[in-house]
PDB file of C-alpha atoms in Angstrom:
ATOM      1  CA  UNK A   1     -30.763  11.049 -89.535  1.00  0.00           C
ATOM      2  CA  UNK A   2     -32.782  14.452 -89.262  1.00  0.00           C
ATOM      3  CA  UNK A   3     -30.723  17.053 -87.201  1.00  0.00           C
ATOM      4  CA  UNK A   4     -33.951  17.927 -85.019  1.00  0.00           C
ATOM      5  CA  UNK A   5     -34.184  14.181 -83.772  1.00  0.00           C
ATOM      6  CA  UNK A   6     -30.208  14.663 -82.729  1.00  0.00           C
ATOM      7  CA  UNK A   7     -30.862  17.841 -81.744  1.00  0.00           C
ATOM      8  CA  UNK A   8     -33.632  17.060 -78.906  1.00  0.00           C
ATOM      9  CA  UNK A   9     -32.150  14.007 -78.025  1.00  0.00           C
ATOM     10  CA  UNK A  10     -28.610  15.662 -77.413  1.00  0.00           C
ATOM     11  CA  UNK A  11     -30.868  18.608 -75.252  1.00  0.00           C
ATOM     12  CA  UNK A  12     -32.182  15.891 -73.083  1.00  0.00           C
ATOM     13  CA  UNK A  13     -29.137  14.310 -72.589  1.00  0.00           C
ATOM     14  CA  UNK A  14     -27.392  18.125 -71.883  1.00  0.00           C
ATOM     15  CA  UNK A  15     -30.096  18.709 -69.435  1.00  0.00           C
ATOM     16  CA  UNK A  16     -29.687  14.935 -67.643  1.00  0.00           C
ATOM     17  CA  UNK A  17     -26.326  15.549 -67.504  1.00  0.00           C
ATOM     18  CA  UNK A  18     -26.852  18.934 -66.006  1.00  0.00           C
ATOM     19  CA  UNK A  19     -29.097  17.537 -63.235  1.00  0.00           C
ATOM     20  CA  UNK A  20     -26.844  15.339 -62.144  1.00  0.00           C
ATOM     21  CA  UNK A  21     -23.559  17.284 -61.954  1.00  0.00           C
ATOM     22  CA  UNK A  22     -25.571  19.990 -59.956  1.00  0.00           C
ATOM     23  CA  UNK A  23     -29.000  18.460 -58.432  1.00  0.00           C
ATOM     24  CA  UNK A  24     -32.502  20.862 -57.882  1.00  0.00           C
ATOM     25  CA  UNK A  25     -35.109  18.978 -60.051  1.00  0.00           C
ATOM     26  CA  UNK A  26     -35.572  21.710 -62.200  1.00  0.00           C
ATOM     27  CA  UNK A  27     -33.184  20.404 -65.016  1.00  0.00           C
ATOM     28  CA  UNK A  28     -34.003  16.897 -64.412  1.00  0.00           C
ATOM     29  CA  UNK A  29     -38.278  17.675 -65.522  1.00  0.00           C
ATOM     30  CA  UNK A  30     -37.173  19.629 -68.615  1.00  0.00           C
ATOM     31  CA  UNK A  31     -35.073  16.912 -69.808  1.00  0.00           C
ATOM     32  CA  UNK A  32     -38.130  14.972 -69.600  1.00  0.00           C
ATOM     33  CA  UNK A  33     -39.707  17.411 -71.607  1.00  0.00           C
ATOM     34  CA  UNK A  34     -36.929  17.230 -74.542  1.00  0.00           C
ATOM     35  CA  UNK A  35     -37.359  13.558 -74.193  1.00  0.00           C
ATOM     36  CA  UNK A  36     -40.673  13.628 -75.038  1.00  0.00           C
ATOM     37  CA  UNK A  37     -40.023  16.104 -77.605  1.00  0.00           C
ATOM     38  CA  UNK A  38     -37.512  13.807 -78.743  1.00  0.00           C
ATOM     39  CA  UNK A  39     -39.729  11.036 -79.201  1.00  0.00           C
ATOM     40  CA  UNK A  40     -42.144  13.434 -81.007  1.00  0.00           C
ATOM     41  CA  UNK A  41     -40.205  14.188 -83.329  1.00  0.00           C
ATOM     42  CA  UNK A  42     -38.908  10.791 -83.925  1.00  0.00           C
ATOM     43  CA  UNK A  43     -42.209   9.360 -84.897  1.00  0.00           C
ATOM     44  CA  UNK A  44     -44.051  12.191 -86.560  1.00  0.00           C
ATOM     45  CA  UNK A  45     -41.607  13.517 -89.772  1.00  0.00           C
ATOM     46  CA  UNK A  46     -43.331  16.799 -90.151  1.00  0.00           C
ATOM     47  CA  UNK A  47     -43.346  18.958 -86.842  1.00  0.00           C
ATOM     48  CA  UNK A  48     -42.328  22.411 -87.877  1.00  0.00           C
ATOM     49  CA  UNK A  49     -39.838  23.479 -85.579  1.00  0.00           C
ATOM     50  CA  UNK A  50     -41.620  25.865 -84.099  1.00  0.00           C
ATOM     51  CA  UNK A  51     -44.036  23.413 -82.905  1.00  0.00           C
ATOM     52  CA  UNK A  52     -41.554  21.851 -81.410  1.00  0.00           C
ATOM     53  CA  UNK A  53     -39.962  24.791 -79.408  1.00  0.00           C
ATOM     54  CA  UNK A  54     -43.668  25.259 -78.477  1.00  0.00           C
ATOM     55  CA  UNK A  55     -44.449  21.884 -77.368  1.00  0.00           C
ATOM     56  CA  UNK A  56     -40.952  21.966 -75.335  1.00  0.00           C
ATOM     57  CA  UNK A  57     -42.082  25.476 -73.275  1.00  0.00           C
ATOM     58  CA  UNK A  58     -45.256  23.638 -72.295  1.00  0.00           C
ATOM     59  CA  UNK A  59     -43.680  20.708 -71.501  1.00  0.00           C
ATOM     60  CA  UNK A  60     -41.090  22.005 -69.185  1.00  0.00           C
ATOM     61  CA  UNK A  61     -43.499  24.033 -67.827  1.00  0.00           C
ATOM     62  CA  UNK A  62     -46.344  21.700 -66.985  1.00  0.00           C
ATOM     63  CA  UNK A  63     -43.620  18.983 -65.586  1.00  0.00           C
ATOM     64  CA  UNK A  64     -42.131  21.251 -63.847  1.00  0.00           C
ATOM     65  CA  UNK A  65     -45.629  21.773 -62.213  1.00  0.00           C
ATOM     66  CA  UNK A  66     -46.184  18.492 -61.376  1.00  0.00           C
ATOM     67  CA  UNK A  67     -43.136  17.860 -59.591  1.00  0.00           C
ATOM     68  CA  UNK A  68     -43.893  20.965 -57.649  1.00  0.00           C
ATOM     69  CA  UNK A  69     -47.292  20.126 -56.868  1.00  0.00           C
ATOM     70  CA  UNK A  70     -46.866  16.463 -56.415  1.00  0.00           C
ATOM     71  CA  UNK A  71     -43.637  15.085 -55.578  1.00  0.00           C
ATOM     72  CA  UNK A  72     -42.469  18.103 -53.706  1.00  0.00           C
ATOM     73  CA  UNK A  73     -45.494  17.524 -51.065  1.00  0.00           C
ATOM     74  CA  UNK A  74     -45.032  14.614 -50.557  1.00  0.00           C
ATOM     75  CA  UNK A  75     -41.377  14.281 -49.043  1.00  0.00           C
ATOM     76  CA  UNK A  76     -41.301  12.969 -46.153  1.00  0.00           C
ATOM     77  CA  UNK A  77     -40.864  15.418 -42.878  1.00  0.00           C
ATOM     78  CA  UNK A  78     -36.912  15.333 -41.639  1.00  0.00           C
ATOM     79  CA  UNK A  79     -35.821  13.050 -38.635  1.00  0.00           C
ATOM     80  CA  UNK A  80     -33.741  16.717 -37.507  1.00  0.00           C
ATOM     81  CA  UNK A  81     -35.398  19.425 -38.306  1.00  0.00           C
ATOM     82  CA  UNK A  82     -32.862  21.857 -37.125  1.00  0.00           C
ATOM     83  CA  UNK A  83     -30.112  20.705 -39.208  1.00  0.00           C
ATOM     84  CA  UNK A  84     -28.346  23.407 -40.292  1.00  0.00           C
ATOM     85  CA  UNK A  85     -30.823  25.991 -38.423  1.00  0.00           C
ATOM     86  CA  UNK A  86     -27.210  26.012 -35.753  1.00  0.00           C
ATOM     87  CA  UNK A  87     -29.286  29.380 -33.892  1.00  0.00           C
ATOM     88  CA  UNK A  88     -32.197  27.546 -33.705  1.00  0.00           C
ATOM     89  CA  UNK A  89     -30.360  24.594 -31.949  1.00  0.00           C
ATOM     90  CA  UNK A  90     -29.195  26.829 -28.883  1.00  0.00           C
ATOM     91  CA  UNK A  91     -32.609  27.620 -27.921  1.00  0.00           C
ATOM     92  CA  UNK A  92     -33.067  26.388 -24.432  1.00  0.00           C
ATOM     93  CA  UNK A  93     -29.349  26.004 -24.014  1.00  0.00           C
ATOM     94  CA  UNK A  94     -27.649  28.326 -20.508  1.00  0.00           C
ATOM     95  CA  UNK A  95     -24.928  30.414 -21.204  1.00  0.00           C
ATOM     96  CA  UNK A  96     -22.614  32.977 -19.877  1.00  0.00           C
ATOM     97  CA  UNK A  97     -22.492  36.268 -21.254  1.00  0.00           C
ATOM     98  CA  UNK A  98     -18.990  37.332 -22.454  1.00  0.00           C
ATOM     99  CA  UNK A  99     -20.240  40.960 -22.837  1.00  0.00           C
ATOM    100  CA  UNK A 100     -22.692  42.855 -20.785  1.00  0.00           C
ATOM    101  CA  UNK A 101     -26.342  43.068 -22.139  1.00  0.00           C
ATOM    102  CA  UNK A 102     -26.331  46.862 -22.343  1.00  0.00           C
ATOM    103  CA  UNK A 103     -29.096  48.687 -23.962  1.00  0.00           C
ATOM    104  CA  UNK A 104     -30.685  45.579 -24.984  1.00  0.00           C
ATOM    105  CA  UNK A 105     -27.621  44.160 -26.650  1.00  0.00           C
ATOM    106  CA  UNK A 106     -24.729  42.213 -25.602  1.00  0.00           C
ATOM    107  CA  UNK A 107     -22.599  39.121 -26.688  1.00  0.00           C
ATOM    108  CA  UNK A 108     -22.056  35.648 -25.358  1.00  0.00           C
ATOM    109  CA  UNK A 109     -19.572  32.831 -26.300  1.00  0.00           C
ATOM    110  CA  UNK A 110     -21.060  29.502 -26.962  1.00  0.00           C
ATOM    111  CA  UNK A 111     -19.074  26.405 -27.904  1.00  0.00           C
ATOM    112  CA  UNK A 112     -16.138  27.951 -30.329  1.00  0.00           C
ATOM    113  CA  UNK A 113     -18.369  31.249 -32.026  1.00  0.00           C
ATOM    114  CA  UNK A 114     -19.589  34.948 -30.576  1.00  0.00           C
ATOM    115  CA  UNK A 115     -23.361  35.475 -30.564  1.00  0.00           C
ATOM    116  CA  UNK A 116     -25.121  38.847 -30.475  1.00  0.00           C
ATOM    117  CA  UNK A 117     -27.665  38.516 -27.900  1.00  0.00           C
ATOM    118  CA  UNK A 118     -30.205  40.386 -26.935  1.00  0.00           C
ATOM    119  CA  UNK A 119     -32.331  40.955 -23.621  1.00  0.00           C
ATOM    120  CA  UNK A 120     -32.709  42.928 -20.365  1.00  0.00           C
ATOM    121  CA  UNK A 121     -29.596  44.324 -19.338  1.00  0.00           C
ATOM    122  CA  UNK A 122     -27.236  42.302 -17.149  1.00  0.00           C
ATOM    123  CA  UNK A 123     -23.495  42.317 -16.389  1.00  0.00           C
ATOM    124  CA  UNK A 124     -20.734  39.934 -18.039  1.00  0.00           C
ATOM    125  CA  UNK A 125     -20.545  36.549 -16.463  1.00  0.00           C
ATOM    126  CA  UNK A 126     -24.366  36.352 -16.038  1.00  0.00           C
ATOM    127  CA  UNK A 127     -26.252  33.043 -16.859  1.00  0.00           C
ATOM    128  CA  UNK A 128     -28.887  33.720 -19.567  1.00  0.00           C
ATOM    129  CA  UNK A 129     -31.064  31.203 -21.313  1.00  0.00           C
ATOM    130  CA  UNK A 130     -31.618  31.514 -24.803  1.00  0.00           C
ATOM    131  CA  UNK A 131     -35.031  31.601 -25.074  1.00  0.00           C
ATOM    132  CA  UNK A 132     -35.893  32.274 -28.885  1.00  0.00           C
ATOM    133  CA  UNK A 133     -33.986  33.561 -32.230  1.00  0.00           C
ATOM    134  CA  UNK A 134     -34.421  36.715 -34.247  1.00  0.00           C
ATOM    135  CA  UNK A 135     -32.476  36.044 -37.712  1.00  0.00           C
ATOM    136  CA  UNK A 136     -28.573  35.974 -36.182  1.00  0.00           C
ATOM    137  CA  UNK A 137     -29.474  37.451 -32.840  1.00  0.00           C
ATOM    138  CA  UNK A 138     -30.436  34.980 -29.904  1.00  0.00           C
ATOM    139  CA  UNK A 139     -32.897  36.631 -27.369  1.00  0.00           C
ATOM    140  CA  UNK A 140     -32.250  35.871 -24.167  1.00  0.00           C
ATOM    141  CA  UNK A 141     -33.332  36.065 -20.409  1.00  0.00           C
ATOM    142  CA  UNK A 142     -31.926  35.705 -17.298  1.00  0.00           C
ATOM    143  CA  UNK A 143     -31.523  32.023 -16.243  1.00  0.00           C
TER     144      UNK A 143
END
């Protein structure tokens, strides 16, 4: 058995094995790549192994360009959207400001967290809809 046959077999299986323990597609198209190395190298005897290393790089690379251009467009759009977007999910949603919008800023308690909020300035215990989302902040109006 030629050590270069083991060699790119064992790399695909490596890089398999890495997909699956911790998934992103990005392992998963350069094992195909070392397959198909693999199978190179198991029917042609006299690939210098720099040829192979070669063949490998484009490999990975061009699979890994398919799947981006490809498979990646086509997944299908999420039934919730917002799933972990948890800011984006109070947007509409009335609540009462724990903390007095002063200078802009303020705080409000919703469900079992603190929220920075930001808006015109009104007095704790005021009702303020949430009306859009700036990174961690919630903008808000009066409701």
């Amino acid at each position: 058995m030629r050590w270069e046959v083991v060699g790119w077999a064992a790399l695909a299986v490596i890089l398999f094995a890495a997909e699956a323990m911790a998934p992103g597609a990005f392992m998963l198209w350069m094992g195909f790549a070392a397959a198909a190395v693999f199978l190179g190298v198991w029917a042609y005897d006299g690939l210098p192994v720099l040829m192979q290393v070669v063949l490998f790089v484009v490999l990975s690379f061009v699979s890994i360009q398919v799947y981006r251009t490809w498979f990646r467009r086509r997944a299908r759009p999420s039934d919730q959207p917002l799933l972990n977007r948890r800011a984006e999910q109070l947007i509409g949603r009335v609540v009462v400001l724990e903390q007095a919008i002063a200078n802009g800023v303020g705080r409000a308690r919703i469900d079992d967290a603190f929220w920075v909020v930001s808006g015109p300035d009104l007095p704790a215990g005021s009702h303020v809809r949430v009306v859009a989302v700036d990174g961690m902040t919630l903008k808000v109006q009066e409701a």
